[in-house]
Short mmCIF file of C-alpha atoms and ligand atoms in Angstrom, two decimals:
data_model
loop_
_atom_site.label_atom_id
_atom_site.label_comp_id
_atom_site.label_asym_id
_atom_site.label_seq_id
_atom_site.Cartn_x
_atom_site.Cartn_y
_atom_site.Cartn_z
CA MET A 1 123.17 86.21 92.56
CA THR A 2 125.97 86.71 91.39
CA GLY A 3 128.38 89.30 93.25
CA THR A 4 129.81 93.11 92.57
CA ALA A 5 132.33 92.89 89.75
CA THR A 6 134.63 95.84 88.81
CA ASP A 7 134.12 97.06 84.85
CA ALA A 8 136.49 98.12 82.52
CA ASP A 9 136.09 101.28 83.29
CA GLY A 10 137.32 101.21 86.74
CA ALA A 11 132.83 101.57 87.58
CA LEU A 12 132.08 99.13 90.66
CA GLU A 13 129.27 96.91 88.86
CA PHE A 14 126.39 95.78 90.63
CA PRO A 15 124.73 91.91 90.07
CA GLU A 16 121.94 92.10 87.01
CA GLY A 17 119.54 92.26 87.69
CA PHE A 18 119.95 93.86 90.59
CA ILE A 19 116.39 96.79 91.40
CA TRP A 20 116.97 100.86 91.73
CA GLY A 21 114.03 103.00 92.77
CA ALA A 22 113.24 104.91 94.92
CA SER A 23 110.59 105.48 98.46
CA THR A 24 107.77 107.91 99.66
CA ALA A 25 105.15 107.24 102.07
CA ALA A 26 101.81 108.97 101.50
CA TYR A 27 101.00 110.95 104.87
CA GLN A 28 104.59 112.31 103.78
CA ILE A 29 103.76 113.02 99.36
CA GLU A 30 99.81 113.08 98.95
CA GLY A 31 97.73 116.24 101.17
CA ALA A 32 94.62 115.59 100.37
CA PRO A 33 93.18 114.68 104.13
CA SER A 34 90.31 114.85 103.88
CA ALA A 35 89.03 113.69 99.39
CA ASP A 36 87.05 111.61 98.07
CA GLY A 37 86.03 110.48 101.74
CA LYS A 38 89.20 109.97 102.91
CA GLY A 39 88.92 109.91 107.32
CA PRO A 40 91.23 111.52 109.35
CA SER A 41 94.67 110.47 110.67
CA VAL A 42 96.11 109.84 113.48
CA TRP A 43 98.76 112.41 111.94
CA ASP A 44 97.03 114.59 110.91
CA THR A 45 95.26 114.65 114.55
CA PHE A 46 98.86 115.29 115.70
CA SER A 47 100.57 117.35 113.05
CA HIS A 48 97.21 119.86 114.06
CA THR A 49 97.38 119.59 118.18
CA ARG A 50 100.56 122.68 118.91
CA GLY A 51 103.66 121.72 119.39
CA LYS A 52 103.58 118.55 117.64
CA VAL A 53 105.47 119.31 114.84
CA ARG A 54 108.19 122.14 113.91
CA GLY A 55 107.01 125.48 113.32
CA GLY A 56 102.93 123.61 113.27
CA ASP A 57 103.38 122.04 109.82
CA THR A 58 101.31 119.44 109.21
CA GLY A 59 100.75 116.74 106.31
CA ASP A 60 97.82 118.33 104.33
CA ILE A 61 99.40 119.52 101.79
CA ALA A 62 102.58 118.50 101.10
CA CYS A 63 103.93 117.79 97.41
CA ASP A 64 101.00 117.38 96.60
CA SER A 65 100.44 114.10 95.11
CA TYR A 66 97.45 113.11 95.37
CA HIS A 67 97.13 115.38 92.40
CA ARG A 68 100.39 116.20 91.25
CA TYR A 69 101.28 112.18 91.14
CA ARG A 70 101.30 111.87 86.93
CA GLU A 71 104.29 114.35 87.23
CA ASP A 72 106.44 112.71 89.55
CA VAL A 73 105.84 109.07 88.05
CA ALA A 74 106.83 111.07 84.75
CA LEU A 75 109.58 112.40 87.39
CA MET A 76 110.74 109.53 87.56
CA ALA A 77 110.42 107.43 84.51
CA SER A 78 113.07 110.51 83.55
CA MET A 79 116.07 108.97 85.87
CA GLY A 80 115.26 105.71 84.24
CA LEU A 81 113.65 104.39 87.77
CA ARG A 82 112.20 100.68 87.41
CA ASN A 83 111.13 100.48 90.89
CA TYR A 84 108.85 102.88 92.93
CA ARG A 85 108.32 102.40 97.53
CA PHE A 86 105.18 103.96 98.21
CA SER A 87 102.93 103.45 100.99
CA ILE A 88 98.92 102.67 100.49
CA SER A 89 96.58 105.60 103.41
CA TRP A 90 95.28 102.37 105.05
CA PRO A 91 91.77 106.61 106.82
CA ARG A 92 91.87 106.68 102.59
CA VAL A 93 90.08 102.91 102.00
CA GLN A 94 88.79 102.96 105.18
CA PRO A 95 88.11 105.81 106.05
CA VAL A 96 87.88 104.40 109.80
CA GLY A 97 89.77 101.74 110.30
CA ARG A 98 87.06 99.29 109.55
CA GLY A 99 84.50 97.98 107.44
CA ALA A 100 83.73 98.28 103.23
CA ALA A 101 86.20 99.69 101.29
CA ASN A 102 85.82 103.42 99.85
CA GLN A 103 85.48 103.17 96.14
CA ARG A 104 87.63 106.52 96.19
CA GLY A 105 89.77 105.96 97.46
CA LEU A 106 90.82 102.49 96.49
CA ASP A 107 90.59 104.52 92.54
CA TYR A 108 93.45 107.17 93.68
CA TYR A 109 95.85 103.97 94.46
CA ARG A 110 94.96 101.59 90.53
CA ALA A 111 95.60 105.38 89.05
CA LEU A 112 99.18 106.04 90.65
CA LEU A 113 99.14 102.34 89.07
CA ASP A 114 98.21 101.97 86.71
CA GLU A 115 100.31 105.29 85.77
CA LEU A 116 103.05 103.52 86.97
CA ALA A 117 102.65 99.83 84.40
CA GLY A 118 102.20 103.27 81.56
CA HIS A 119 106.40 103.71 82.12
CA GLY A 120 106.95 100.59 82.59
CA ILE A 121 107.59 102.10 86.45
CA ALA A 122 107.54 98.31 88.86
CA ALA A 123 104.88 99.59 92.30
CA THR A 124 105.67 98.06 96.00
CA ALA A 125 103.00 99.26 97.82
CA THR A 126 104.11 99.19 101.94
CA LEU A 127 100.56 98.67 102.93
CA TYR A 128 100.86 100.90 106.65
CA HIS A 129 103.83 104.04 106.76
CA TRP A 130 102.20 105.37 110.17
CA ASP A 131 98.74 106.67 109.46
CA LEU A 132 96.98 105.08 110.94
CA PRO A 133 92.42 105.62 111.24
CA GLN A 134 91.99 108.12 113.99
CA GLU A 135 88.67 106.15 114.89
CA LEU A 136 91.44 102.94 115.90
CA GLN A 137 93.23 105.65 117.79
CA ASP A 138 90.33 106.19 119.83
CA VAL A 139 89.93 102.54 120.68
CA GLY A 140 94.35 102.21 121.56
CA GLY A 141 95.83 101.92 118.27
CA TRP A 142 98.05 99.66 118.56
CA ALA A 143 98.32 98.91 122.32
CA ALA A 144 95.00 96.86 121.84
CA ARG A 145 94.77 93.49 119.56
CA ASP A 146 92.17 94.34 117.22
CA THR A 147 94.43 96.46 115.63
CA ALA A 148 96.64 93.46 114.63
CA GLU A 149 93.01 92.61 113.13
CA ARG A 150 91.54 95.19 111.50
CA PHE A 151 95.09 95.52 109.57
CA ALA A 152 94.20 92.20 108.19
CA GLU A 153 91.54 93.55 107.09
CA TYR A 154 92.34 95.38 105.14
CA ALA A 155 95.22 94.26 104.24
CA ALA A 156 93.00 91.48 102.63
CA LEU A 157 90.45 93.92 101.41
CA THR A 158 93.77 96.40 99.71
CA ALA A 159 95.21 93.60 97.92
CA ALA A 160 91.94 92.23 96.23
CA ALA A 161 91.55 95.90 95.05
CA LEU A 162 95.10 96.86 93.57
CA GLY A 163 96.45 92.70 94.08
CA ASP A 164 97.21 92.04 89.72
CA ARG A 165 99.49 95.64 89.76
CA VAL A 166 101.55 95.83 92.92
CA THR A 167 105.12 93.39 92.61
CA ARG A 168 106.06 93.74 96.02
CA TRP A 169 103.99 94.50 99.64
CA ILE A 170 106.03 95.58 102.78
CA THR A 171 103.37 95.43 105.37
CA LEU A 172 104.95 96.88 108.47
CA ASN A 173 107.05 100.43 107.84
CA GLU A 174 109.81 100.58 111.08
CA PRO A 175 107.44 98.65 113.35
CA GLN A 176 109.93 99.86 116.48
CA VAL A 177 110.11 103.82 115.18
CA VAL A 178 105.90 103.34 116.27
CA SER A 179 106.49 101.70 119.43
CA THR A 180 109.06 103.57 120.26
CA ASN A 181 108.59 107.11 119.87
CA GLY A 182 105.00 107.05 118.94
CA TYR A 183 104.02 105.31 121.52
CA ARG A 184 106.95 105.24 124.00
CA ASN A 185 108.93 108.65 124.05
CA GLY A 186 105.68 110.72 122.23
CA ASP A 187 107.13 111.93 119.29
CA HIS A 188 105.47 110.88 117.19
CA ALA A 189 101.75 110.21 116.54
CA PRO A 190 99.96 109.23 118.98
CA GLY A 191 102.17 110.74 120.74
CA LEU A 192 101.89 108.54 123.82
CA ARG A 193 104.47 108.58 126.76
CA ASP A 194 103.26 105.00 128.18
CA ALA A 195 105.61 102.25 128.43
CA VAL A 196 102.57 99.97 129.11
CA ALA A 197 100.74 101.00 125.84
CA ALA A 198 104.55 100.66 123.62
CA SER A 199 105.15 96.46 124.21
CA ALA A 200 101.91 95.59 124.42
CA ALA A 201 102.32 97.72 120.83
CA THR A 202 105.21 96.40 119.46
CA HIS A 203 103.70 93.00 119.95
CA HIS A 204 100.72 93.58 118.38
CA LEU A 205 102.17 95.37 115.38
CA LEU A 206 104.07 92.35 114.92
CA LEU A 207 100.89 90.51 115.08
CA GLY A 208 98.74 92.09 112.36
CA HIS A 209 102.98 91.66 110.30
CA GLY A 210 101.36 88.20 110.74
CA LEU A 211 97.83 87.72 110.59
CA ALA A 212 98.25 90.56 107.08
CA THR A 213 100.65 88.32 105.65
CA GLN A 214 98.34 85.54 105.52
CA ALA A 215 95.07 88.10 104.39
CA LEU A 216 97.86 88.64 101.18
CA ARG A 217 98.78 85.12 100.44
CA SER A 218 95.23 84.53 100.17
CA ALA A 219 94.54 86.52 98.05
CA GLY A 220 97.56 85.81 96.17
CA VAL A 221 99.84 88.61 96.06
CA ALA A 222 103.94 87.57 94.61
CA GLU A 223 105.90 88.99 97.39
CA VAL A 224 105.39 89.61 100.22
CA GLY A 225 107.80 91.20 102.80
CA ILE A 226 108.14 94.35 105.71
CA THR A 227 110.72 96.41 105.90
CA LEU A 228 112.33 97.67 110.17
CA ASP A 229 115.18 100.02 110.68
CA VAL A 230 118.11 97.77 111.25
CA HIS A 231 121.04 100.00 113.63
CA PRO A 232 124.32 98.07 113.80
CA VAL A 233 125.72 98.34 117.37
CA ARG A 234 128.81 99.41 117.10
CA VAL A 235 131.89 99.24 120.08
CA LEU A 236 134.63 102.02 120.69
CA GLY A 237 137.83 100.79 123.46
CA ASP A 238 138.33 98.44 124.94
CA ALA A 239 136.56 95.39 122.96
CA SER A 240 137.81 92.74 125.74
CA SER A 241 134.75 95.01 128.69
CA ASP A 242 132.69 92.88 129.68
CA ALA A 243 130.68 96.00 130.33
CA LEU A 244 130.71 97.05 126.79
CA ALA A 245 130.56 93.38 125.93
CA GLN A 246 127.39 92.68 127.66
CA GLY A 247 125.45 96.40 126.23
CA ARG A 248 126.53 95.67 123.42
CA LEU A 249 123.99 92.11 123.06
CA ILE A 250 121.06 94.05 124.98
CA THR A 251 121.14 97.44 122.84
CA ASP A 252 121.52 95.31 119.68
CA ALA A 253 118.09 93.00 121.51
CA ALA A 254 116.51 96.51 121.64
CA ALA A 255 117.18 97.96 118.15
CA ASN A 256 117.07 94.79 116.58
CA GLY A 257 116.38 92.35 117.90
CA ILE A 258 112.70 92.52 119.53
CA TYR A 259 111.90 93.14 115.57
CA LEU A 260 114.27 90.50 113.79
CA GLU A 261 114.03 87.46 116.31
CA PRO A 262 109.84 86.66 116.15
CA LEU A 263 109.65 87.59 112.95
CA LEU A 264 112.60 84.82 111.67
CA HIS A 265 112.84 82.52 114.01
CA GLY A 266 109.39 83.18 116.72
CA ARG A 267 110.61 84.26 119.14
CA TYR A 268 112.06 87.10 121.40
CA PRO A 269 114.46 87.46 122.74
CA GLY A 270 116.23 87.07 125.87
CA HIS A 271 119.07 90.15 125.80
CA ALA A 272 116.42 92.79 125.60
CA PRO A 273 115.57 94.72 128.26
CA GLU A 274 112.23 93.32 130.03
CA ALA A 275 110.97 97.18 130.09
CA LEU A 276 110.81 96.74 126.67
CA LEU A 277 109.16 93.30 126.15
CA PRO A 278 105.71 92.66 125.34
CA PRO A 279 104.45 90.74 128.81
CA ALA A 280 102.77 86.77 129.03
CA SER A 281 100.26 87.76 129.34
CA LEU A 282 99.81 89.24 126.25
CA ILE A 283 101.05 87.51 124.21
CA ALA A 284 98.55 84.26 122.70
CA ASP A 285 99.92 80.66 122.39
CA SER A 286 100.23 80.30 118.55
CA ASP A 287 100.51 84.62 118.09
CA LEU A 288 104.98 83.67 117.93
CA GLU A 289 103.85 80.73 115.10
CA THR A 290 102.12 84.18 113.21
CA ILE A 291 104.56 86.01 113.37
CA GLN A 292 107.38 83.78 111.58
CA GLN A 293 105.49 83.72 108.29
CA PRO A 294 107.25 82.75 105.85
CA LEU A 295 109.46 86.34 103.65
CA ASP A 296 109.97 86.74 100.71
CA PHE A 297 112.07 89.33 100.87
CA LEU A 298 113.17 91.33 104.31
CA GLY A 299 113.47 95.42 103.55
CA VAL A 300 115.72 97.09 104.93
CA ASN A 301 115.91 101.28 106.49
CA TYR A 302 119.62 102.57 107.55
CA TYR A 303 120.80 105.51 108.46
CA SER A 304 123.48 105.39 111.47
CA PRO A 305 124.25 103.10 113.83
CA ILE A 306 124.59 103.25 118.29
CA PHE A 307 127.86 103.17 119.48
CA LEU A 308 129.09 102.21 123.21
CA ARG A 309 131.85 103.48 125.24
CA ALA A 310 132.97 103.02 128.57
CA GLY A 311 131.81 105.89 130.72
CA ASP A 312 129.65 107.54 133.71
CA PRO A 313 126.06 107.48 133.25
CA ALA A 314 126.07 109.91 136.49
CA ASP A 315 128.57 112.16 134.59
CA LEU A 316 128.44 112.24 131.13
CA ARG A 317 130.47 114.19 129.21
CA ARG A 318 130.84 116.19 125.61
CA ASN A 319 128.37 113.37 123.06
CA GLU A 320 127.65 110.96 125.69
CA ASN A 321 124.04 109.58 126.33
CA HIS A 322 122.19 107.46 128.89
CA ALA A 323 122.55 104.15 127.40
CA ARG A 324 119.05 101.90 126.70
CA CYS A 325 121.52 97.97 127.93
CA GLN A 326 121.56 99.94 131.11
CA VAL A 327 125.04 98.70 131.88
CA PRO A 328 126.93 100.89 134.11
CA GLY A 329 129.60 102.05 132.81
CA VAL A 330 128.40 101.78 129.75
CA VAL A 331 127.22 105.41 128.12
CA GLU A 332 125.80 105.83 124.07
CA TYR A 333 128.73 108.27 122.50
CA LEU A 334 128.86 109.72 118.72
CA PRO A 335 131.55 109.49 117.74
CA GLU A 336 133.12 113.23 117.18
CA HIS A 337 135.04 111.89 113.56
CA LEU A 338 131.23 111.19 112.20
CA GLU A 339 130.11 113.98 109.99
CA ARG A 340 126.63 114.76 111.41
CA THR A 341 123.13 115.54 108.75
CA ASN A 342 121.02 118.04 109.99
CA MET A 343 119.22 115.55 111.71
CA GLY A 344 122.65 114.93 114.44
CA TRP A 345 122.07 111.58 112.07
CA LEU A 346 126.09 110.02 112.06
CA VAL A 347 126.78 109.79 108.90
CA ASP A 348 128.30 105.57 108.74
CA PRO A 349 128.72 103.77 105.26
CA SER A 350 130.27 101.02 106.62
CA GLY A 351 127.51 100.30 109.03
CA LEU A 352 125.41 99.08 106.00
CA HIS A 353 128.14 97.64 104.66
CA GLU A 354 127.89 95.64 108.10
CA ILE A 355 124.08 95.33 109.03
CA LEU A 356 123.69 93.84 105.03
CA VAL A 357 126.25 91.16 106.10
CA GLU A 358 124.84 90.66 108.93
CA VAL A 359 121.30 89.87 108.60
CA SER A 360 122.31 87.55 105.67
CA ARG A 361 124.02 85.87 108.23
CA GLN A 362 120.76 85.49 110.86
CA ALA A 363 119.09 84.71 107.22
CA PRO A 364 120.44 83.05 105.55
CA GLY A 365 118.82 82.85 101.36
CA LEU A 366 116.52 85.77 102.20
CA PRO A 367 116.37 88.67 99.64
CA LEU A 368 117.15 91.83 101.21
CA TYR A 369 115.72 95.29 99.96
CA VAL A 370 117.43 97.91 101.22
CA THR A 371 113.73 99.70 101.35
CA GLU A 372 115.62 103.15 102.58
CA ASN A 373 118.68 105.15 103.53
CA GLY A 374 119.81 108.59 102.35
CA ARG A 375 120.02 111.61 104.58
CA ALA A 376 119.11 115.85 104.95
CA ALA A 377 121.42 118.41 103.58
CA GLU A 378 120.61 122.01 103.88
CA ASP A 379 119.18 122.01 99.64
CA TYR A 380 118.75 125.38 97.86
CA VAL A 381 118.33 126.75 94.65
CA ASN A 382 121.13 128.59 93.48
CA PRO A 383 121.07 131.68 91.28
CA ASP A 384 121.86 129.61 87.98
CA GLY A 385 118.69 127.44 89.06
CA GLU A 386 120.55 124.47 90.64
CA VAL A 387 120.24 122.48 93.83
CA ASP A 388 124.31 121.65 94.12
CA ASP A 389 123.79 118.70 96.59
CA VAL A 390 127.00 117.43 97.01
CA GLU A 391 126.96 115.94 100.60
CA ARG A 392 124.47 113.83 99.30
CA VAL A 393 125.69 112.67 96.52
CA ARG A 394 128.69 112.04 98.93
CA TYR A 395 126.09 110.05 101.47
CA LEU A 396 125.12 108.17 97.97
CA HIS A 397 127.80 107.46 96.82
CA THR A 398 129.95 105.61 99.32
CA HIS A 399 126.76 103.97 101.19
CA LEU A 400 126.08 102.91 98.29
CA GLU A 401 129.88 101.87 96.68
CA ALA A 402 129.13 99.27 101.35
CA ALA A 403 126.71 97.66 99.72
CA ALA A 404 127.82 96.82 96.63
CA ARG A 405 131.28 95.35 99.09
CA ALA A 406 128.47 93.69 101.28
CA ILE A 407 127.12 91.66 98.18
CA LYS A 408 130.78 90.58 97.79
CA ASP A 409 131.01 89.90 101.22
CA GLY A 410 127.51 86.82 101.22
CA ALA A 411 125.45 89.79 101.68
CA ASN A 412 121.83 88.45 99.82
CA LEU A 413 120.39 92.34 98.57
CA ALA A 414 118.25 92.48 95.67
CA GLY A 415 118.04 95.47 95.84
CA TYR A 416 118.23 100.02 96.46
CA PHE A 417 115.37 102.07 97.68
CA VAL A 418 117.18 105.93 98.01
CA TRP A 419 115.50 108.18 100.93
CA SER A 420 113.22 109.81 100.00
CA LEU A 421 112.64 109.87 95.75
CA LEU A 422 110.88 114.07 97.28
CA ASP A 423 111.32 116.70 99.45
CA ASN A 424 108.76 115.83 102.58
CA PHE A 425 107.17 116.05 105.91
CA GLU A 426 109.27 114.82 107.86
CA TRP A 427 107.45 113.72 110.38
CA GLY A 428 108.00 115.65 113.11
CA TRP A 429 110.35 118.28 111.84
CA GLY A 430 108.11 119.56 108.84
CA TYR A 431 108.98 120.80 106.37
CA GLN A 432 112.81 121.68 107.81
CA LYS A 433 114.80 118.90 106.82
CA ARG A 434 115.02 118.65 102.56
CA PHE A 435 115.83 114.30 102.00
CA GLY A 436 114.71 114.11 98.54
CA ILE A 437 116.75 113.31 95.42
CA VAL A 438 114.33 116.36 93.61
CA PHE A 439 113.92 119.48 95.20
CA VAL A 440 109.83 120.53 95.92
CA ASP A 441 109.08 123.92 96.26
CA PHE A 442 106.57 124.31 98.68
CA GLY A 443 104.91 127.11 97.87
CA THR A 444 104.91 126.95 94.35
CA GLN A 445 105.08 122.88 93.89
CA ARG A 446 107.52 123.13 91.71
CA ARG A 447 110.17 119.79 91.45
CA ILE A 448 113.80 120.09 90.43
CA PRO A 449 116.17 117.07 90.14
CA LYS A 450 119.35 118.25 92.40
CA SER A 451 122.16 117.18 91.86
CA SER A 452 121.80 113.88 93.72
CA ALA A 453 119.43 113.00 91.19
CA HIS A 454 121.30 113.10 88.45
CA PHE A 455 123.50 111.03 89.49
CA TYR A 456 121.23 108.16 90.97
CA SER A 457 119.90 108.70 87.15
CA GLY A 458 123.90 107.54 86.59
CA VAL A 459 123.76 104.65 88.62
CA VAL A 460 120.50 102.86 87.72
CA ARG A 461 121.81 102.65 84.06
CA ALA A 462 124.58 102.27 84.41
CA ASN A 463 123.83 99.62 87.16
CA ALA A 464 127.39 100.39 89.01
CA ILE A 465 129.14 103.34 90.71
CA PRO A 466 132.20 104.81 89.95
CA LEU A 467 135.17 104.56 91.62
CA LEU A 468 135.03 105.81 94.57
CA PRO A 469 138.73 108.62 95.30
CA GLY A 470 140.28 106.12 96.49
CA SER A 471 139.19 103.51 96.18
C1 FCB B 501 112.55 106.68 108.17
C2 FCB B 501 110.80 106.64 107.82
C3 FCB B 501 110.64 107.87 106.26
C4 FCB B 501 111.71 109.20 106.85
C5 FCB B 501 113.09 108.65 107.37
C6 FCB B 501 114.36 109.56 106.51
O1 FCB B 501 112.55 106.61 110.04
O2 FCB B 501 110.56 105.70 107.79
O3 FCB B 501 109.33 108.16 106.98
O4 FCB B 501 111.86 109.56 107.78
O5 FCB B 501 113.22 108.04 108.48
#
């Protein structure tokens, strides 16, 4: 791949053949929770449990994409998008997480894939974007080793049925979030607060990835990867401080290394806090070899960095939080000079540059895709019937500029998928947080492309971004 260049009009060009797409996930958009034989997932159970999701929202209807997928595919085509990342709901394919495939569930995805192909849109399918069949949760979920085996069986069935129509397979989306939010702090389904289960889940998710990758390869599919949420760890203040340097290493291992290192190097990171690592008793002899399968690409989701500074955990100041590294004298910090979205997430495009360059340094030659990047904003339909999401346009513009610079600086970036195509069910936040480049009126299901959709469409068609003011 060649680097980026500036064309005659001053626009920053992406390499030829760069992949442009948009992302969604099954539970966040499909609705139809029991259509055509689908079984319940942990997210059905969780969202229907009082007090778990803001406003009592559930994914029962969401964007109704189960029924409106043709409209959504046409929308993408109208924007010039040639790639779509969506996820397959495991309990549509296997209602109880084991046994024979549910043909009607597979038929839905086959119809979606045919619709995509009819519009010249290539499919990137995620096998697991958090909607575990509830029956598997009832026997331990990812804390149980058997779930990794079941996941490989589901991967094999799905690849056999849909493999001819999918360009790229992603085994798991953000296993770190599954373990941390689902099993450790309980913010996500299944809502456990159990540190032992969380570290077991980490290992079994990774093992499930390895076994599923083998199953996908046996089915003869073309490209296989995994998506991780990667967080740059940045130190503010005294760069020579030993405590901060130590804090940085440990935080990086906790947030990133626990997943990256087994996948890339077949080992858990030495610096990770012991409480987060799976106990040796769970790691069978060949597990790390199974986890370290050759990958065709790595998906990287980027939203926000982690900042550390010197501070007193016993006397936290404004914008300071306890540090997960637990190094004395170190706190996590949300710098005041950076904008925050209405999720409270920091906006820092240079973090995207940093992780792309850094991951390429750690995995030379491995193609990277940004499989998610985007922001929530307070979007509304103005009196002209338009949604002018200037914050999101600026966000995409600055992050794409960072991605282009990363390519120049050696990152092996092959594509970018915006999160998200549609406003959707934002997990524990329900419908309060809008991430779409297309506005969804959840009362009528009307879709309105926002200003960011027009901006992104222009980028995709030109394979270039306009120069940022001042650059
Ligand atoms: C990521 C999830 C995705 C979406 C974004 C905002 O962690 O993968 O489903 O919720 O955050």
